PDB file of C-alpha atoms in Angstrom:
ATOM      1  CA  MET A  18    -147.865-208.953 -53.717  1.00 90.00           C
ATOM      2  CA  ARG A  19    -148.989-212.339 -52.446  1.00 93.00           C
ATOM      3  CA  ALA A  20    -150.207-213.326 -55.917  1.00 94.00           C
ATOM      4  CA  ILE A  21    -146.818-212.460 -57.414  1.00 96.00           C
ATOM      5  CA  ARG A  22    -145.076-214.577 -54.761  1.00 96.00           C
ATOM      6  CA  ILE A  23    -147.368-217.561 -55.397  1.00 96.00           C
ATOM      7  CA  PHE A  24    -146.906-217.174 -59.166  1.00 96.00           C
ATOM      8  CA  PHE A  25    -143.119-217.129 -58.745  1.00 96.00           C
ATOM      9  CA  ILE A  26    -143.172-220.235 -56.513  1.00 95.00           C
ATOM     10  CA  VAL A  27    -145.386-222.128 -58.977  1.00 97.00           C
ATOM     11  CA  ILE A  28    -143.112-221.247 -61.912  1.00 96.00           C
ATOM     12  CA  LEU A  29    -140.028-222.257 -59.883  1.00 93.00           C
ATOM     13  CA  ALA A  30    -141.632-225.587 -58.925  1.00 94.00           C
ATOM     14  CA  ILE A  31    -142.506-226.317 -62.574  1.00 95.00           C
ATOM     15  CA  VAL A  32    -138.961-225.523 -63.717  1.00 93.00           C
ATOM     16  CA  LEU A  33    -137.434-227.710 -60.980  1.00 91.00           C
ATOM     17  CA  MET A  34    -139.752-230.626 -61.826  1.00 93.00           C
ATOM     18  CA  LEU A  35    -138.870-230.362 -65.518  1.00 93.00           C
ATOM     19  CA  LEU A  36    -135.174-230.238 -64.608  1.00 90.00           C
ATOM     20  CA  ALA A  37    -135.544-233.331 -62.412  1.00 90.00           C
ATOM     21  CA  ALA A  38    -137.426-235.234 -65.125  1.00 92.00           C
ATOM     22  CA  ALA A  39    -134.798-234.380 -67.733  1.00 92.00           C
ATOM     23  CA  ASN A  40    -131.800-235.384 -65.543  1.00 90.00           C
ATOM     24  CA  ARG A  41    -132.639-238.809 -64.134  1.00 90.00           C
ATOM     25  CA  ASP A  42    -129.405-240.496 -65.213  1.00 93.00           C
ATOM     26  CA  LEU A  43    -127.094-241.713 -62.476  1.00 94.00           C
ATOM     27  CA  VAL A  44    -123.850-239.833 -61.891  1.00 93.00           C
ATOM     28  CA  THR A  45    -120.961-240.647 -59.591  1.00 92.00           C
ATOM     29  CA  ILE A  46    -119.638-237.808 -57.479  1.00 90.00           C
ATOM     30  CA  SER A  47    -116.145-238.276 -56.040  1.00 87.00           C
ATOM     31  CA  LEU A  48    -115.634-236.485 -52.754  1.00 84.00           C
ATOM     32  CA  MET A  49    -111.860-236.984 -52.844  1.00 84.00           C
ATOM     33  CA  PRO A  50    -109.335-237.532 -55.628  1.00 84.00           C
ATOM     34  CA  GLU A  51    -108.511-241.228 -56.232  1.00 80.00           C
ATOM     35  CA  SER A  52    -104.879-240.743 -55.179  1.00 79.00           C
ATOM     36  CA  LEU A  53    -105.917-239.439 -51.746  1.00 80.00           C
ATOM     37  CA  ALA A  54    -108.925-241.742 -51.315  1.00 77.00           C
ATOM     38  CA  GLN A  55    -106.712-244.838 -51.051  1.00 78.00           C
ATOM     39  CA  PHE A  56    -104.831-243.312 -48.092  1.00 81.00           C
ATOM     40  CA  ALA A  57    -107.998-242.205 -46.298  1.00 80.00           C
ATOM     41  CA  GLY A  58    -109.645-245.586 -46.709  1.00 78.00           C
ATOM     42  CA  GLY A  59    -113.285-246.207 -47.402  1.00 75.00           C
ATOM     43  CA  ARG A  60    -115.431-245.244 -50.336  1.00 78.00           C
ATOM     44  CA  TRP A  61    -115.253-241.531 -51.128  1.00 82.00           C
ATOM     45  CA  SER A  62    -117.801-241.382 -53.944  1.00 86.00           C
ATOM     46  CA  LEU A  63    -121.563-241.217 -54.193  1.00 90.00           C
ATOM     47  CA  THR A  64    -123.844-242.401 -56.982  1.00 93.00           C
ATOM     48  CA  MET A  65    -127.090-240.468 -57.346  1.00 94.00           C
ATOM     49  CA  PRO A  66    -129.429-239.086 -59.997  1.00 94.00           C
ATOM     50  CA  ALA A  67    -128.054-235.985 -61.701  1.00 93.00           C
ATOM     51  CA  PHE A  68    -130.927-233.767 -60.555  1.00 92.00           C
ATOM     52  CA  VAL A  69    -130.219-234.650 -56.898  1.00 93.00           C
ATOM     53  CA  ALA A  70    -126.576-233.636 -57.354  1.00 93.00           C
ATOM     54  CA  LEU A  71    -127.709-230.414 -59.016  1.00 92.00           C
ATOM     55  CA  PHE A  72    -130.221-229.596 -56.268  1.00 93.00           C
ATOM     56  CA  LEU A  73    -127.660-230.354 -53.547  1.00 94.00           C
ATOM     57  CA  ALA A  74    -125.170-228.052 -55.270  1.00 94.00           C
ATOM     58  CA  MET A  75    -127.775-225.269 -55.416  1.00 94.00           C
ATOM     59  CA  VAL A  76    -128.700-225.696 -51.737  1.00 96.00           C
ATOM     60  CA  PHE A  77    -125.029-225.747 -50.760  1.00 97.00           C
ATOM     61  CA  GLY A  78    -124.408-222.551 -52.760  1.00 97.00           C
ATOM     62  CA  VAL A  79    -127.348-220.780 -51.145  1.00 97.00           C
ATOM     63  CA  LEU A  80    -126.193-221.793 -47.646  1.00 98.00           C
ATOM     64  CA  VAL A  81    -122.618-220.669 -48.303  1.00 98.00           C
ATOM     65  CA  GLY A  82    -123.944-217.358 -49.645  1.00 97.00           C
ATOM     66  CA  LEU A  83    -126.145-216.817 -46.586  1.00 97.00           C
ATOM     67  CA  VAL A  84    -123.295-217.501 -44.167  1.00 97.00           C
ATOM     68  CA  TRP A  85    -120.935-215.331 -46.203  1.00 97.00           C
ATOM     69  CA  GLU A  86    -123.348-212.365 -46.165  1.00 97.00           C
ATOM     70  CA  TRP A  87    -124.124-212.828 -42.474  1.00 96.00           C
ATOM     71  CA  LEU A  88    -120.402-212.677 -41.656  1.00 96.00           C
ATOM     72  CA  ARG A  89    -119.805-209.779 -44.056  1.00 96.00           C
ATOM     73  CA  GLU A  90    -122.589-207.706 -42.484  1.00 96.00           C
ATOM     74  CA  SER A  91    -121.661-208.390 -38.853  1.00 95.00           C
ATOM     75  CA  HIS A  92    -120.021-204.972 -38.508  1.00 96.00           C
ATOM     76  CA  LEU A  93    -123.250-203.349 -39.743  1.00 96.00           C
ATOM     77  CA  ARG A  94    -125.279-205.171 -37.090  1.00 96.00           C
ATOM     78  CA  ALA A  95    -122.779-204.103 -34.399  1.00 96.00           C
ATOM     79  CA  GLU A  96    -122.948-200.479 -35.579  1.00 97.00           C
ATOM     80  CA  SER A  97    -126.750-200.598 -35.616  1.00 97.00           C
ATOM     81  CA  SER A  98    -126.825-201.968 -32.084  1.00 96.00           C
ATOM     82  CA  ARG A  99    -124.408-199.279 -30.882  1.00 97.00           C
ATOM     83  CA  ARG A 100    -126.472-196.533 -32.504  1.00 97.00           C
ATOM     84  CA  ALA A 101    -129.694-197.896 -30.984  1.00 97.00           C
ATOM     85  CA  HIS A 102    -128.026-197.805 -27.559  1.00 97.00           C
ATOM     86  CA  ASP A 103    -126.839-194.211 -28.165  1.00 97.00           C
ATOM     87  CA  LEU A 104    -130.315-193.191 -29.341  1.00 97.00           C
ATOM     88  CA  ALA A 105    -131.937-194.631 -26.210  1.00 96.00           C
ATOM     89  CA  GLN A 106    -129.419-192.784 -24.036  1.00 97.00           C
ATOM     90  CA  LEU A 107    -130.054-189.505 -25.873  1.00 96.00           C
ATOM     91  CA  GLN A 108    -133.819-189.938 -25.522  1.00 95.00           C
ATOM     92  CA  ARG A 109    -133.407-190.438 -21.775  1.00 95.00           C
ATOM     93  CA  GLU A 110    -131.268-187.281 -21.582  1.00 93.00           C
ATOM     94  CA  VAL A 111    -133.833-185.255 -23.549  1.00 92.00           C
ATOM     95  CA  GLY A 112    -136.586-186.483 -21.222  1.00 89.00           C
ATOM     96  CA  ASP A 113    -134.532-185.466 -18.171  1.00 87.00           C
ATOM     97  CA  LEU A 114    -133.841-182.036 -19.689  1.00 86.00           C
ATOM     98  CA  ARG A 115    -137.523-181.508 -20.460  1.00 84.00           C
ATOM     99  CA  ARG A 116    -138.486-182.323 -16.881  1.00 81.00           C
ATOM    100  CA  THR A 117    -135.716-180.066 -15.547  1.00 79.00           C
ATOM    101  CA  HIS A 118    -136.600-177.093 -17.739  1.00 78.00           C
ATOM    102  CA  ALA A 119    -140.344-177.485 -17.224  1.00 73.00           C
ATOM    103  CA  ALA A 120    -139.906-176.935 -13.467  1.00 67.00           C
ATOM    104  CA  PRO A 121    -140.020-173.332 -12.217  1.00 59.00           C
ATOM    105  CA  ARG A 122    -136.593-171.772 -11.666  1.00 68.00           C
ATOM    106  CA  ASP A 123    -137.460-169.471  -8.791  1.00 74.00           C
ATOM    107  CA  ASP A 124    -139.862-169.505  -5.823  1.00 75.00           C
ATOM    108  CA  VAL A 125    -141.371-166.178  -6.868  1.00 77.00           C
ATOM    109  CA  LEU A 126    -141.939-167.464 -10.404  1.00 73.00           C
ATOM    110  CA  ALA A 127    -143.479-170.637  -8.964  1.00 73.00           C
ATOM    111  CA  ILE A 128    -145.947-168.562  -6.900  1.00 79.00           C
ATOM    112  CA  LEU A 129    -146.833-166.435  -9.934  1.00 78.00           C
ATOM    113  CA  ASP A 130    -147.299-169.544 -12.092  1.00 75.00           C
ATOM    114  CA  GLU A 131    -149.520-171.129  -9.455  1.00 78.00           C
ATOM    115  CA  ALA A 132    -151.616-167.957  -9.133  1.00 79.00           C
ATOM    116  CA  ALA A 133    -152.018-167.778 -12.890  1.00 78.00           C
ATOM    117  CA  ARG A 134    -153.304-171.347 -12.990  1.00 77.00           C
ATOM    118  CA  LYS A 135    -155.907-170.839 -10.234  1.00 76.00           C
ATOM    119  CA  PRO A 136    -159.246-169.344 -11.282  1.00 72.00           C
ATOM    120  CA  ALA A 137    -159.946-165.860  -9.914  1.00 63.00           C
ATOM    121  CA  ALA A 138    -162.355-165.668  -6.969  1.00 61.00           C
ATOM    122  CA  PRO A 139    -165.743-164.014  -7.681  1.00 60.00           C
ATOM    123  CA  ALA A 140    -166.068-160.395  -6.466  1.00 58.00           C
ATOM    124  CA  GLY A 141    -169.003-160.912  -4.095  1.00 57.00           C
ATOM    125  CA  SER A 142    -167.837-164.101  -2.452  1.00 56.00           C
ATOM    126  CA  GLY A 143    -166.738-162.416   0.786  1.00 56.00           C
ATOM    127  CA  SER A 144    -163.327-163.969   0.734  1.00 55.00           C
ATOM    128  CA  SER A 145    -161.492-160.659   0.432  1.00 57.00           C
ATOM    129  CA  LEU A 146    -160.784-158.411   3.422  1.00 58.00           C
ATOM    130  CA  HIS A 147    -161.852-154.817   3.330  1.00 60.00           C
ATOM    131  CA  ALA A 148    -159.446-152.230   4.638  1.00 59.00           C
ATOM    132  CA  PRO A 149    -160.843-149.905   7.370  1.00 63.00           C
ATOM    133  CA  ARG A 150    -161.316-146.210   6.463  1.00 60.00           C
TER     134      ARG A 150
END
């Protein structure tokens, strides 16, 4: 995957360098129509190589697209956050229920469970009482 990424970047760099070499002529970009520029005052145009104008347009388009998608998907991020919060709450509830249902329900059942967990005493250990005859 890394080799494909490097190959793509190298090809993109070669294409951009060829594009820059082919478009070195100067172009003038007007930022405001001439009729409005005289009211605003100042110089509202830029002179730059054509490839710079092209690259700036591409960067501007990518940035506008990123912001647009980020705003468009904001409701998805909010929904994801809400669902993560709900999932955490449900996991806490399941943990509480497991602890509650794992506990014995009755004292008699607790004694029986405890006796079942203890190992049985050996027969000749002398710990049992003999009933008189």
